[in-house]
Amino acid sequence: MRISTAQIYNNLLSGISSQQNIQNRGNAQISSGTRFQTPAQAGLDYKVSLDIRHAQTGIKGSIEAVSLVENRLTISQTMLSDMNNVLTRAQTLAVQQADATVSANQRASASVEVTHLLARFFDDANLRWQGQSLFAGTAVDQPAFINNAFNAGSAVYTPGLNSSITAVTQSLNPNAVNDTYAITLDAAGTSITSITNAAGSNLLAAPVVLATGANAVTMSNGVALSISYNGIPDTVNQAAGNLTVSGALPQDTVTYNGNNQNRTVAVTPEQLVVSNVRGDNPAFTDAFTALKAFKDALNANNITGIQNALGALTSAGDQIINLTTDVGGQLSAMKIYRTSYEDLQLQLDKQMNTHEAVDIPAVMAELQQSSIALQAAYSQIAQIKSLSLTNYLR
């Protein structure tokens, strides 16, 4: 069979193309460090790589979520620790100021420090982290606590069977008392015999004789009422109704301003982790109340009040310590989560490396052999061209 020069030439070109493909594939493998770069090169292996990468992305997201929880809880724990320091200092002051030998001036001076301690506790409780309120639940755009101005509250009168009393209003509430008052007249229907609060205590020192029109009545808790009497005695019904006062706030009391929703973080699609401490925990309210009561007792030079405040401060401090301990437990759990996810991430990285990594020495050897084959093919093509030219010249 006669083999033409063209056939030999085409075979050499095909071999060169094959070797060039080997060169391109080898160079791509060396530059990327992987055995394949497209699905066409290894369809099943490429899918396995995608599955591993998907798992790696999930683990990376879990680690980032755990880090967010850790950071949020760590700053919360730091603030709680500082709050405990405030309460510890207040307890020390209370022990000192409860001594009978301490003067009123000394207690007044101590109240100045307590004012600063209150402000420090308030600032800790209202801390913003990354621009978001730390202890306000999910209401991160507003302060967790607000300082209240005095509010005498709203009074609502519910008439009783007695027809002589036409209206009852609250005139004064200097101590911001929230309570319900039941008004009772005598059998003659001309005097108020008692005004009892929700606890059943009579707040009148003596019966009040009624005059036609508005009658001013001041109770033992400082609340002043205006009671309208029509001048026509009701000798049948003694119950004159109830006055309910709500919404009263003393000056400088602190109120929680957040909500009751926890800030949760999705560590995995199935697992939500609470990442915050809410300010509606009673520990916060009790601490603010104890500090204010201590300050008021110092200003009033009230030894009994100071002694009572010491107990309240100790109780509030214990609650803050318990909160701090709870946060520490959450942080320990997050550390375990982090370790588990980091170990899993390492295993996936090893699996990916084993699955995709190219054998560089083997590829280099293949490239070297391919290069030799290419050089030989180029040399043969040059010879064929030379023979063809010689034949043509003959």
Tab-separated table of C-alpha atoms in Angstrom:
chain	number	residue	atom	x	y	z
A	1	MET	CA	0.000	0.000	0.000
A	2	ARG	CA	1.360	3.399	-0.891
A	3	ILE	CA	1.312	5.943	1.898
A	4	SER	CA	1.253	9.547	0.724
A	5	THR	CA	3.236	12.367	2.260
A	6	ALA	CA	-0.038	14.118	3.132
A	7	GLN	CA	-1.148	11.193	5.286
A	8	ILE	CA	2.116	11.221	7.217
A	9	TYR	CA	1.838	14.984	7.636
A	10	ASN	CA	-1.720	14.772	8.950
A	11	ASN	CA	-0.808	12.043	11.415
A	12	LEU	CA	2.016	14.166	12.762
A	13	LEU	CA	-0.298	17.185	13.121
A	14	SER	CA	-2.804	15.042	15.032
A	15	GLY	CA	-0.058	13.898	17.367
A	16	ILE	CA	1.091	17.477	17.884
A	17	SER	CA	-2.471	18.537	18.744
A	18	SER	CA	-2.717	15.714	21.261
A	19	GLN	CA	0.571	16.681	22.888
A	20	GLN	CA	-0.467	20.343	22.999
A	21	ASN	CA	-3.633	19.311	24.819
A	22	ILE	CA	-1.490	17.428	27.311
A	23	GLN	CA	0.678	20.529	27.712
A	24	ASN	CA	-2.337	22.815	28.240
A	25	ARG	CA	-3.968	20.426	30.696
A	26	GLY	CA	-0.750	19.974	32.646
A	27	ASN	CA	-0.045	23.698	32.830
A	28	ALA	CA	-3.619	24.338	34.034
A	29	GLN	CA	-3.274	21.637	36.683
A	30	ILE	CA	0.012	23.044	37.940
A	31	SER	CA	-1.223	26.647	38.016
A	32	SER	CA	-4.492	25.740	39.806
A	33	GLY	CA	-3.170	22.887	41.902
A	34	THR	CA	-6.219	20.792	40.984
A	35	ARG	CA	-6.773	17.770	38.764
A	36	PHE	CA	-9.691	19.347	36.902
A	37	GLN	CA	-11.143	22.791	36.308
A	38	THR	CA	-14.381	22.156	34.392
A	39	PRO	CA	-17.191	19.560	34.548
A	40	ALA	CA	-16.169	18.318	31.100
A	41	GLN	CA	-12.819	17.176	32.440
A	42	ALA	CA	-14.267	15.003	35.248
A	43	GLY	CA	-18.032	15.229	35.652
A	44	LEU	CA	-18.498	13.046	38.744
A	45	ASP	CA	-15.407	14.390	40.503
A	46	TYR	CA	-16.527	17.942	39.759
A	47	LYS	CA	-19.911	17.260	41.418
A	48	VAL	CA	-18.193	15.799	44.477
A	49	SER	CA	-16.111	18.970	44.706
A	50	LEU	CA	-19.252	21.110	44.543
A	51	ASP	CA	-20.814	19.075	47.358
A	52	ILE	CA	-17.729	19.493	49.535
A	53	ARG	CA	-17.606	23.229	48.824
A	54	HIS	CA	-21.285	23.541	49.749
A	55	ALA	CA	-20.558	21.854	53.073
A	56	GLN	CA	-17.535	24.135	53.593
A	57	THR	CA	-19.703	27.207	53.003
A	58	GLY	CA	-22.209	25.978	55.582
A	59	ILE	CA	-19.487	25.332	58.159
A	60	LYS	CA	-17.946	28.748	57.498
A	61	GLY	CA	-21.351	30.356	58.077
A	62	SER	CA	-21.767	28.416	61.324
A	63	ILE	CA	-18.360	29.556	62.578
A	64	GLU	CA	-19.202	33.177	61.720
A	65	ALA	CA	-22.545	32.835	63.537
A	66	VAL	CA	-20.838	31.378	66.612
A	67	SER	CA	-18.345	34.270	66.542
A	68	LEU	CA	-21.214	36.773	66.481
A	69	VAL	CA	-22.872	35.082	69.474
A	70	GLU	CA	-19.548	34.949	71.337
A	71	ASN	CA	-18.833	38.627	70.726
A	72	ARG	CA	-22.311	39.731	71.774
A	73	LEU	CA	-22.272	37.582	74.921
A	74	THR	CA	-18.719	38.617	75.814
A	75	ILE	CA	-19.551	42.329	75.785
A	76	SER	CA	-22.747	41.565	77.745
A	77	GLN	CA	-20.710	39.687	80.336
A	78	THR	CA	-18.267	42.586	80.576
A	79	MET	CA	-21.089	45.050	81.240
A	80	LEU	CA	-22.715	42.740	83.794
A	81	SER	CA	-19.385	42.420	85.594
A	82	ASP	CA	-19.098	46.200	85.771
A	83	MET	CA	-22.680	46.434	87.073
A	84	ASN	CA	-21.724	43.996	89.809
A	85	ASN	CA	-18.742	46.201	90.662
A	86	VAL	CA	-21.148	49.143	91.009
A	87	LEU	CA	-23.398	47.194	93.366
A	88	THR	CA	-20.431	45.923	95.375
A	89	ARG	CA	-19.227	49.489	95.899
A	90	ALA	CA	-22.760	50.561	96.880
A	91	GLN	CA	-22.927	47.727	99.422
A	92	THR	CA	-19.634	48.857	100.942
A	93	LEU	CA	-20.965	52.401	101.227
A	94	ALA	CA	-24.206	51.147	102.776
A	95	VAL	CA	-22.300	49.274	105.480
A	96	GLN	CA	-20.296	52.410	106.254
A	97	GLN	CA	-23.275	54.788	106.211
A	98	ALA	CA	-25.476	52.534	108.383
A	99	ASP	CA	-23.233	53.335	111.352
A	100	ALA	CA	-25.070	55.539	113.856
A	101	THR	CA	-21.981	57.737	114.296
A	102	VAL	CA	-22.091	58.942	110.670
A	103	SER	CA	-23.409	62.496	110.334
A	104	ALA	CA	-26.087	63.794	107.984
A	105	ASN	CA	-23.457	65.769	106.058
A	106	GLN	CA	-21.369	62.645	105.550
A	107	ARG	CA	-24.409	60.784	104.257
A	108	ALA	CA	-25.223	63.656	101.925
A	109	SER	CA	-21.676	63.431	100.555
A	110	ALA	CA	-22.052	59.667	100.120
A	111	SER	CA	-25.260	60.232	98.162
A	112	VAL	CA	-23.223	62.153	95.577
A	113	GLU	CA	-21.115	59.050	94.954
A	114	VAL	CA	-24.246	56.899	94.774
A	115	THR	CA	-25.608	59.309	92.146
A	116	HIS	CA	-22.493	58.622	90.067
A	117	LEU	CA	-22.865	54.878	90.653
A	118	LEU	CA	-26.451	55.067	89.424
A	119	ALA	CA	-25.322	56.920	86.308
A	120	ARG	CA	-22.605	54.341	85.672
A	121	PHE	CA	-25.058	51.449	86.069
A	122	PHE	CA	-27.487	53.257	83.754
A	123	ASP	CA	-24.770	53.727	81.115
A	124	ASP	CA	-23.756	50.055	81.344
A	125	ALA	CA	-27.370	48.956	80.928
A	126	ASN	CA	-27.805	51.272	77.916
A	127	LEU	CA	-24.596	50.268	76.157
A	128	ARG	CA	-24.713	50.169	72.374
A	129	TRP	CA	-22.542	47.627	70.588
A	130	GLN	CA	-22.005	48.106	66.865
A	131	GLY	CA	-24.625	50.848	67.039
A	132	GLN	CA	-27.280	48.570	68.523
A	133	SER	CA	-28.708	48.579	72.034
A	134	LEU	CA	-27.288	45.569	73.877
A	135	PHE	CA	-29.959	44.838	76.494
A	136	ALA	CA	-33.150	46.004	74.685
A	137	GLY	CA	-34.059	42.663	73.105
A	138	THR	CA	-34.746	43.072	69.404
A	139	ALA	CA	-35.608	46.777	69.878
A	140	VAL	CA	-31.997	47.587	69.048
A	141	ASP	CA	-32.749	51.081	67.734
A	142	GLN	CA	-33.806	52.483	71.109
A	143	PRO	CA	-32.224	52.705	74.568
A	144	ALA	CA	-32.858	49.716	76.805
A	145	PHE	CA	-33.732	51.945	79.790
A	146	ILE	CA	-35.113	55.446	80.242
A	147	ASN	CA	-35.009	57.821	83.194
A	148	ASN	CA	-38.510	58.891	84.165
A	149	ALA	CA	-39.675	62.375	85.037
A	150	PHE	CA	-42.274	62.627	87.788
A	151	ASN	CA	-45.770	61.530	86.771
A	152	ALA	CA	-48.698	61.721	89.188
A	153	GLY	CA	-50.536	59.046	87.233
A	154	SER	CA	-54.084	58.824	85.932
A	155	ALA	CA	-57.072	58.431	88.275
A	156	VAL	CA	-60.288	56.720	87.217
A	157	TYR	CA	-63.359	56.925	89.460
A	158	THR	CA	-65.922	54.122	89.489
A	159	PRO	CA	-69.109	55.314	91.268
A	160	GLY	CA	-70.655	53.195	93.988
A	161	LEU	CA	-74.273	52.912	95.144
A	162	ASN	CA	-74.083	56.062	97.272
A	163	SER	CA	-75.824	58.905	95.424
A	164	SER	CA	-74.332	61.735	97.482
A	165	ILE	CA	-70.838	61.484	95.971
A	166	THR	CA	-70.933	62.732	92.385
A	167	ALA	CA	-67.218	62.810	91.502
A	168	VAL	CA	-63.784	61.925	92.877
A	169	THR	CA	-60.491	63.121	91.383
A	170	GLN	CA	-56.850	63.004	92.394
A	171	SER	CA	-55.408	66.431	93.252
A	172	LEU	CA	-51.910	65.495	94.400
A	173	ASN	CA	-49.754	62.386	94.334
A	174	PRO	CA	-46.333	63.574	95.551
A	175	ASN	CA	-45.010	60.065	96.179
A	176	ALA	CA	-46.267	58.686	92.855
A	177	VAL	CA	-48.408	56.011	94.492
A	178	ASN	CA	-50.326	53.565	92.310
A	179	ASP	CA	-53.256	52.129	94.266
A	180	THR	CA	-57.023	51.675	94.453
A	181	TYR	CA	-59.041	53.562	97.078
A	182	ALA	CA	-62.478	52.504	98.325
A	183	ILE	CA	-64.519	55.387	99.822
A	184	THR	CA	-67.090	54.643	102.528
A	185	LEU	CA	-69.528	57.075	104.188
A	186	ASP	CA	-71.190	56.851	107.595
A	187	ALA	CA	-74.797	55.756	108.127
A	188	ALA	CA	-75.945	59.382	108.201
A	189	GLY	CA	-74.391	59.967	104.760
A	190	THR	CA	-72.642	63.168	105.876
A	191	SER	CA	-69.085	62.048	106.608
A	192	ILE	CA	-66.409	59.842	105.058
A	193	THR	CA	-65.521	57.217	107.632
A	194	SER	CA	-62.745	55.471	105.710
A	195	ILE	CA	-60.730	55.421	102.515
A	196	THR	CA	-59.027	52.038	102.266
A	197	ASN	CA	-56.320	51.061	99.811
A	198	ALA	CA	-55.988	47.773	97.934
A	199	ALA	CA	-54.268	46.237	100.962
A	200	GLY	CA	-57.288	47.072	103.132
A	201	SER	CA	-55.603	49.800	105.205
A	202	ASN	CA	-57.631	52.886	106.156
A	203	LEU	CA	-55.648	55.931	105.039
A	204	LEU	CA	-57.730	58.489	106.976
A	205	ALA	CA	-56.526	59.604	110.388
A	206	ALA	CA	-60.089	60.650	111.285
A	207	PRO	CA	-63.515	60.817	109.595
A	208	VAL	CA	-63.998	63.735	107.204
A	209	VAL	CA	-67.210	65.788	107.475
A	210	LEU	CA	-68.520	66.602	104.012
A	211	ALA	CA	-69.648	70.015	102.825
A	212	THR	CA	-71.709	70.629	99.730
A	213	GLY	CA	-69.409	70.966	96.722
A	214	ALA	CA	-65.752	69.920	96.436
A	215	ASN	CA	-64.058	68.548	99.540
A	216	ALA	CA	-60.260	68.313	99.799
A	217	VAL	CA	-59.128	65.118	101.523
A	218	THR	CA	-55.477	64.231	102.139
A	219	MET	CA	-54.629	60.626	102.982
A	220	SER	CA	-51.740	59.306	105.065
A	221	ASN	CA	-49.763	58.321	101.939
A	222	GLY	CA	-49.713	61.963	100.795
A	223	VAL	CA	-52.316	61.528	98.064
A	224	ALA	CA	-54.887	64.364	97.995
A	225	LEU	CA	-58.382	63.795	96.637
A	226	SER	CA	-61.148	66.167	95.633
A	227	ILE	CA	-64.519	64.627	96.529
A	228	SER	CA	-67.708	66.278	95.243
A	229	TYR	CA	-70.725	66.043	97.600
A	230	ASN	CA	-74.211	67.102	96.452
A	231	GLY	CA	-75.450	67.944	99.934
A	232	ILE	CA	-78.197	65.318	99.919
A	233	PRO	CA	-77.300	62.577	102.409
A	234	ASP	CA	-77.746	59.002	101.234
A	235	THR	CA	-78.609	57.077	104.406
A	236	VAL	CA	-79.069	53.769	102.621
A	237	ASN	CA	-75.843	53.209	100.684
A	238	GLN	CA	-72.492	53.782	102.335
A	239	ALA	CA	-70.194	52.615	99.501
A	240	ALA	CA	-69.235	55.674	97.467
A	241	GLY	CA	-67.126	53.880	94.855
A	242	ASN	CA	-63.459	53.382	94.011
A	243	LEU	CA	-60.689	55.565	92.636
A	244	THR	CA	-57.910	53.697	90.806
A	245	VAL	CA	-54.580	55.445	90.209
A	246	SER	CA	-52.178	54.011	87.620
A	247	GLY	CA	-49.142	55.148	85.661
A	248	ALA	CA	-47.634	57.150	88.527
A	249	LEU	CA	-43.835	57.380	88.362
A	250	PRO	CA	-41.444	58.862	90.937
A	251	GLN	CA	-38.747	61.239	89.721
A	252	ASP	CA	-35.579	59.508	88.416
A	253	THR	CA	-36.996	55.997	88.432
A	254	VAL	CA	-35.784	53.823	85.582
A	255	THR	CA	-38.072	51.924	83.218
A	256	TYR	CA	-37.214	49.183	80.732
A	257	ASN	CA	-37.724	50.507	77.214
A	258	GLY	CA	-36.933	47.427	75.130
A	259	ASN	CA	-39.145	44.489	74.194
A	260	ASN	CA	-39.488	40.874	75.284
A	261	GLN	CA	-37.999	39.334	72.137
A	262	ASN	CA	-34.630	37.574	72.242
A	263	ARG	CA	-31.988	38.153	69.586
A	264	THR	CA	-31.376	34.734	68.077
A	265	VAL	CA	-28.660	33.708	65.644
A	266	ALA	CA	-29.011	30.768	63.234
A	267	VAL	CA	-25.890	28.677	63.799
A	268	THR	CA	-27.365	26.115	61.402
A	269	PRO	CA	-30.698	26.161	59.538
A	270	GLU	CA	-32.111	23.986	62.322
A	271	GLN	CA	-30.409	25.542	65.351
A	272	LEU	CA	-31.153	29.004	66.767
A	273	VAL	CA	-29.029	30.319	69.637
A	274	VAL	CA	-29.982	33.186	71.975
A	275	SER	CA	-27.238	35.798	71.825
A	276	ASN	CA	-28.394	38.449	74.285
A	277	VAL	CA	-29.425	39.296	77.835
A	278	ARG	CA	-32.693	41.225	78.065
A	279	GLY	CA	-33.109	44.204	80.351
A	280	ASP	CA	-36.564	43.104	81.467
A	281	ASN	CA	-34.880	40.545	83.700
A	282	PRO	CA	-35.865	41.456	87.298
A	283	ALA	CA	-32.182	41.772	88.213
A	284	PHE	CA	-31.962	45.109	86.380
A	285	THR	CA	-35.110	46.613	87.904
A	286	ASP	CA	-34.153	45.433	91.389
A	287	ALA	CA	-30.684	46.945	91.021
A	288	PHE	CA	-32.010	50.336	89.899
A	289	THR	CA	-34.619	50.295	92.672
A	290	ALA	CA	-32.059	49.386	95.337
A	291	LEU	CA	-29.612	52.087	94.236
A	292	LYS	CA	-32.327	54.764	94.179
A	293	ALA	CA	-33.663	53.679	97.588
A	294	PHE	CA	-30.131	53.871	98.983
A	295	LYS	CA	-29.637	57.355	97.544
A	296	ASP	CA	-32.981	58.558	98.936
A	297	ALA	CA	-32.208	57.097	102.369
A	298	LEU	CA	-28.843	58.872	102.431
A	299	ASN	CA	-30.408	62.196	101.491
A	300	ALA	CA	-33.066	61.708	104.181
A	301	ASN	CA	-30.437	60.673	106.755
A	302	ASN	CA	-32.597	57.586	107.330
A	303	ILE	CA	-30.562	54.853	109.058
A	304	THR	CA	-33.352	52.290	108.795
A	305	GLY	CA	-33.730	53.060	105.103
A	306	ILE	CA	-29.976	52.619	104.602
A	307	GLN	CA	-30.064	49.256	106.370
A	308	ASN	CA	-32.985	48.136	104.221
A	309	ALA	CA	-31.174	49.343	101.114
A	310	LEU	CA	-28.143	47.236	102.056
A	311	GLY	CA	-30.263	44.089	101.929
A	312	ALA	CA	-31.785	45.129	98.609
A	313	LEU	CA	-28.358	45.930	97.145
A	314	THR	CA	-27.012	42.549	98.239
A	315	SER	CA	-29.974	40.745	96.688
A	316	ALA	CA	-29.653	42.704	93.440
A	317	GLY	CA	-25.923	41.993	93.333
A	318	ASP	CA	-26.587	38.268	93.703
A	319	GLN	CA	-29.030	38.409	90.795
A	320	ILE	CA	-26.511	40.198	88.573
A	321	ILE	CA	-23.878	37.605	89.511
A	322	ASN	CA	-26.300	34.832	88.546
A	323	LEU	CA	-26.906	36.529	85.202
A	324	THR	CA	-23.169	36.847	84.627
A	325	THR	CA	-22.717	33.164	85.436
A	326	ASP	CA	-25.465	32.211	82.986
A	327	VAL	CA	-23.732	34.181	80.249
A	328	GLY	CA	-20.472	32.432	81.112
A	329	GLY	CA	-22.224	29.095	80.649
A	330	GLN	CA	-23.503	30.190	77.251
A	331	LEU	CA	-19.996	31.241	76.241
A	332	SER	CA	-18.629	27.846	77.279
A	333	ALA	CA	-21.237	26.166	75.098
A	334	MET	CA	-20.285	28.428	72.184
A	335	LYS	CA	-16.638	27.441	72.636
A	336	ILE	CA	-17.615	23.785	72.289
A	337	TYR	CA	-19.604	24.602	69.150
A	338	ARG	CA	-16.674	26.524	67.692
A	339	THR	CA	-14.242	23.659	68.347
A	340	SER	CA	-16.594	21.158	66.703
A	341	TYR	CA	-17.141	23.300	63.622
A	342	GLU	CA	-13.450	24.120	63.261
A	343	ASP	CA	-12.590	20.405	63.464
A	344	LEU	CA	-15.210	19.658	60.818
A	345	GLN	CA	-13.862	22.492	58.670
A	346	LEU	CA	-10.364	20.996	58.899
A	347	GLN	CA	-11.662	17.570	57.863
A	348	LEU	CA	-13.482	19.042	54.872
A	349	ASP	CA	-10.361	20.961	53.847
A	350	LYS	CA	-8.352	17.727	53.974
A	351	GLN	CA	-11.037	15.888	52.024
A	352	MET	CA	-11.094	18.589	49.354
A	353	ASN	CA	-7.319	18.603	49.089
A	354	THR	CA	-7.210	14.822	48.735
A	355	HIS	CA	-10.005	14.844	46.177
A	356	GLU	CA	-8.806	17.699	43.955
A	357	ALA	CA	-5.072	17.967	44.507
A	358	VAL	CA	-2.926	17.167	41.508
A	359	ASP	CA	0.204	14.982	41.642
A	360	ILE	CA	2.697	17.676	40.611
A	361	PRO	CA	5.709	15.345	40.057
A	362	ALA	CA	3.612	13.054	37.847
A	363	VAL	CA	2.273	15.985	35.831
A	364	MET	CA	5.800	17.402	35.434
A	365	ALA	CA	7.022	14.047	34.159
A	366	GLU	CA	4.113	13.854	31.713
A	367	LEU	CA	4.849	17.398	30.521
A	368	GLN	CA	8.492	16.524	30.000
A	369	GLN	CA	7.600	13.428	27.949
A	370	SER	CA	5.054	15.441	25.989
A	371	SER	CA	7.638	18.137	25.288
A	372	ILE	CA	10.060	15.533	23.913
A	373	ALA	CA	7.298	14.083	21.735
A	374	LEU	CA	6.441	17.550	20.452
A	375	GLN	CA	10.043	18.278	19.535
A	376	ALA	CA	10.266	14.977	17.675
A	377	ALA	CA	7.031	15.689	15.800
A	378	TYR	CA	8.192	19.170	14.844
A	379	SER	CA	11.497	17.690	13.594
A	380	GLN	CA	9.692	15.076	11.475
A	381	ILE	CA	7.417	17.710	9.954
A	382	ALA	CA	10.490	19.764	9.025
A	383	GLN	CA	12.014	16.723	7.313
A	384	ILE	CA	8.807	16.006	5.391
A	385	LYS	CA	8.656	19.588	4.180
A	386	SER	CA	12.301	19.322	3.069
A	387	LEU	CA	11.621	16.082	1.141
A	388	SER	CA	8.566	17.555	-0.520
A	389	LEU	CA	10.557	20.547	-1.741
A	390	THR	CA	13.324	18.278	-3.105
A	391	ASN	CA	10.807	16.121	-4.964
A	392	TYR	CA	9.224	19.216	-6.411
A	393	LEU	CA	12.566	20.539	-7.667
A	394	ARG	CA	13.363	17.230	-9.355
